[in-house]
GROMACS .gro file of C-alpha atoms in nm:
model
  136
    1MET     CA    1   4.378   9.865  12.730
    2THR     CA    2   4.608   9.995  12.995
    3GLY     CA    3   4.839   9.843  13.250
    4LYS     CA    4   4.595   9.954  13.520
    5ASN     CA    5   4.332   9.705  13.404
    6ASP     CA    6   4.285   9.430  13.665
    7ASP     CA    7   4.278   9.169  13.386
    8PHE     CA    8   4.644   9.238  13.320
    9LYS     CA    9   4.770   9.193  13.675
   10LEU     CA   10   5.004   8.898  13.690
   11THR     CA   11   4.997   8.649  13.971
   12LEU     CA   12   5.321   8.572  14.152
   13GLU     CA   13   5.338   8.238  13.970
   14GLU     CA   14   5.295   8.411  13.632
   15LYS     CA   15   5.565   8.667  13.712
   16SER     CA   16   5.797   8.387  13.816
   17SER     CA   17   5.734   8.195  13.494
   18LEU     CA   18   5.835   8.501  13.289
   19VAL     CA   19   6.181   8.519  13.443
   20ASP     CA   20   6.244   8.154  13.530
   21GLY     CA   21   6.135   7.994  13.204
   22THR     CA   22   5.985   7.654  13.148
   23ASP     CA   23   6.060   7.328  12.969
   24GLY     CA   24   6.004   7.325  12.596
   25PRO     CA   25   6.153   7.273  12.253
   26CYS     CA   26   6.361   7.592  12.240
   27GLY     CA   27   6.688   7.700  12.398
   28GLY     CA   28   6.479   7.922  12.624
   29ASN     CA   29   6.106   7.899  12.678
   30ILE     CA   30   5.871   8.145  12.845
   31ALA     CA   31   5.546   7.979  12.943
   32PRO     CA   32   5.215   8.090  12.795
   33ILE     CA   33   4.960   8.274  13.010
   34PRO     CA   34   4.629   8.162  12.857
   35ARG     CA   35   4.404   8.398  13.054
   36LEU     CA   36   4.591   8.692  12.895
   37SER     CA   37   4.609   8.529  12.550
   38PHE     CA   38   4.988   8.535  12.583
   39LYS     CA   39   5.119   8.246  12.374
   40GLY     CA   40   5.462   8.229  12.535
   41ILE     CA   41   5.799   8.298  12.379
   42CYS     CA   42   6.050   8.068  12.212
   43LEU     CA   43   6.413   8.186  12.234
   44GLN     CA   44   6.687   8.017  12.035
   45ASP     CA   45   7.060   8.071  12.006
   46SER     CA   46   7.272   7.930  11.732
   47PRO     CA   47   7.512   8.094  11.490
   48LEU     CA   48   7.467   7.805  11.245
   49GLY     CA   49   7.086   7.800  11.222
   50VAL     CA   50   6.805   7.646  11.422
   51ARG     CA   51   6.940   7.384  11.659
   52GLU     CA   52   6.784   7.071  11.800
   53ALA     CA   53   6.515   7.059  11.531
   54ASP     CA   54   6.437   6.832  11.239
   55PHE     CA   55   6.472   6.929  10.874
   56VAL     CA   56   6.681   7.244  10.917
   57THR     CA   57   6.980   7.386  10.736
   58THR     CA   58   7.327   7.411  10.885
   59PHE     CA   59   7.458   7.746  10.764
   60PRO     CA   60   7.825   7.840  10.729
   61PRO     CA   61   7.975   7.967  11.056
   62GLY     CA   62   8.020   8.340  11.102
   63ILE     CA   63   8.397   8.317  11.059
   64THR     CA   64   8.347   8.160  10.715
   65ALA     CA   65   8.087   8.418  10.610
   66GLY     CA   66   8.314   8.698  10.735
   67ALA     CA   67   8.609   8.561  10.539
   68SER     CA   68   8.411   8.617  10.219
   69PHE     CA   69   8.408   8.996  10.276
   70ASP     CA   70   8.082   8.984  10.077
   71ARG     CA   71   7.825   9.209  10.244
   72ALA     CA   72   7.540   9.094  10.016
   73MET     CA   73   7.615   8.727  10.083
   74ILE     CA   74   7.628   8.787  10.459
   75ARG     CA   75   7.288   8.962  10.436
   76GLU     CA   76   7.146   8.673  10.229
   77ARG     CA   77   7.277   8.423  10.486
   78GLY     CA   78   7.097   8.622  10.755
   79LEU     CA   79   6.773   8.635  10.553
   80LEU     CA   80   6.775   8.260  10.494
   81MET     CA   81   6.854   8.186  10.859
   82ALA     CA   82   6.579   8.423  10.975
   83GLU     CA   83   6.328   8.263  10.740
   84GLU     CA   84   6.402   7.922  10.889
   85PHE     CA   85   6.394   8.049  11.249
   86ARG     CA   86   6.054   8.209  11.180
   87ALA     CA   87   5.919   7.896  11.011
   88LYS     CA   88   6.013   7.691  11.319
   89GLY     CA   89   5.816   7.926  11.546
   90ILE     CA   90   6.110   8.101  11.708
   91ASN     CA   91   6.022   8.446  11.839
   92ILE     CA   92   6.363   8.567  11.955
   93ALA     CA   93   6.696   8.459  11.809
   94TRP     CA   94   7.056   8.519  11.911
   95PRO     CA   95   7.222   8.436  11.579
   96VAL     CA   96   7.540   8.643  11.597
   97ALA     CA   97   7.846   8.684  11.814
   98GLY     CA   98   8.069   8.990  11.815
   99PRO     CA   99   8.444   8.965  11.869
  100LEU     CA  100   8.444   9.181  12.182
  101GLY     CA  101   8.648   9.011  12.450
  102ARG     CA  102   8.730   8.713  12.230
  103SER     CA  103   9.076   8.567  12.250
  104ALA     CA  104   9.282   8.531  11.936
  105LEU     CA  105   9.418   8.209  12.089
  106GLY     CA  106   9.101   8.019  12.009
  107GLY     CA  107   8.784   7.927  12.186
  108ARG     CA  108   8.457   8.024  12.025
  109ASN     CA  109   8.598   8.257  11.758
  110TRP     CA  110   8.425   8.059  11.482
  111GLU     CA  111   8.090   8.204  11.601
  112GLY     CA  112   8.194   8.562  11.521
  113PHE     CA  113   8.269   8.710  11.179
  114GLY     CA  114   8.635   8.782  11.244
  115ALA     CA  115   8.867   8.979  11.469
  116ASP     CA  116   8.848   9.302  11.267
  117PRO     CA  117   8.596   9.531  11.440
  118TYR     CA  118   8.486   9.703  11.118
  119LEU     CA  119   8.421   9.373  10.939
  120ALA     CA  120   8.242   9.231  11.244
  121GLY     CA  121   8.031   9.546  11.281
  122ILE     CA  122   7.914   9.534  10.920
  123ALA     CA  123   7.844   9.159  10.932
  124VAL     CA  124   7.660   9.176  11.266
  125SER     CA  125   7.457   9.473  11.141
  126GLU     CA  126   7.357   9.296  10.818
  127THR     CA  127   7.258   8.979  11.005
  128ILE     CA  128   7.053   9.160  11.268
  129ALA     CA  129   6.880   9.368  10.999
  130ALA     CA  130   6.793   9.047  10.811
  131PHE     CA  131   6.641   8.887  11.122
  132THR     CA  132   6.449   9.206  11.203
  133GLU     CA  133   6.313   9.211  10.848
  134HIS     CA  134   6.162   8.866  10.913
  135GLY     CA  135   6.019   8.968  11.250
  136VAL     CA  136   6.251   8.749  11.455
   0.00000   0.00000   0.00000
């Protein structure tokens, strides 16, 4: 199948739904396009685990995981989070926050793994690798 096939031409409404989103259970929802067998996409952001869902785990925040300096534990946290995201039908997750541009005076620093760029780089890398391993 190629992009030149008339069956794969999107209508203006379908194109709009891809960039505008739709209502649904996730933080971001891209509507399905049944005639193309496209099931839609569920996007979710949360550094603590799946949000706004029943029977889910609240994981330790990134700042707590980073304070452990335990690479294996950070990877395991990522694997467990990814497993739960996948089980809830989430296709794309934004589970990590890097410290770039964060203020040491407060704000949302708890989402990241710490102010040290090396520590944050390792922790972000381990978490993303864990999610990728689970296909999220």
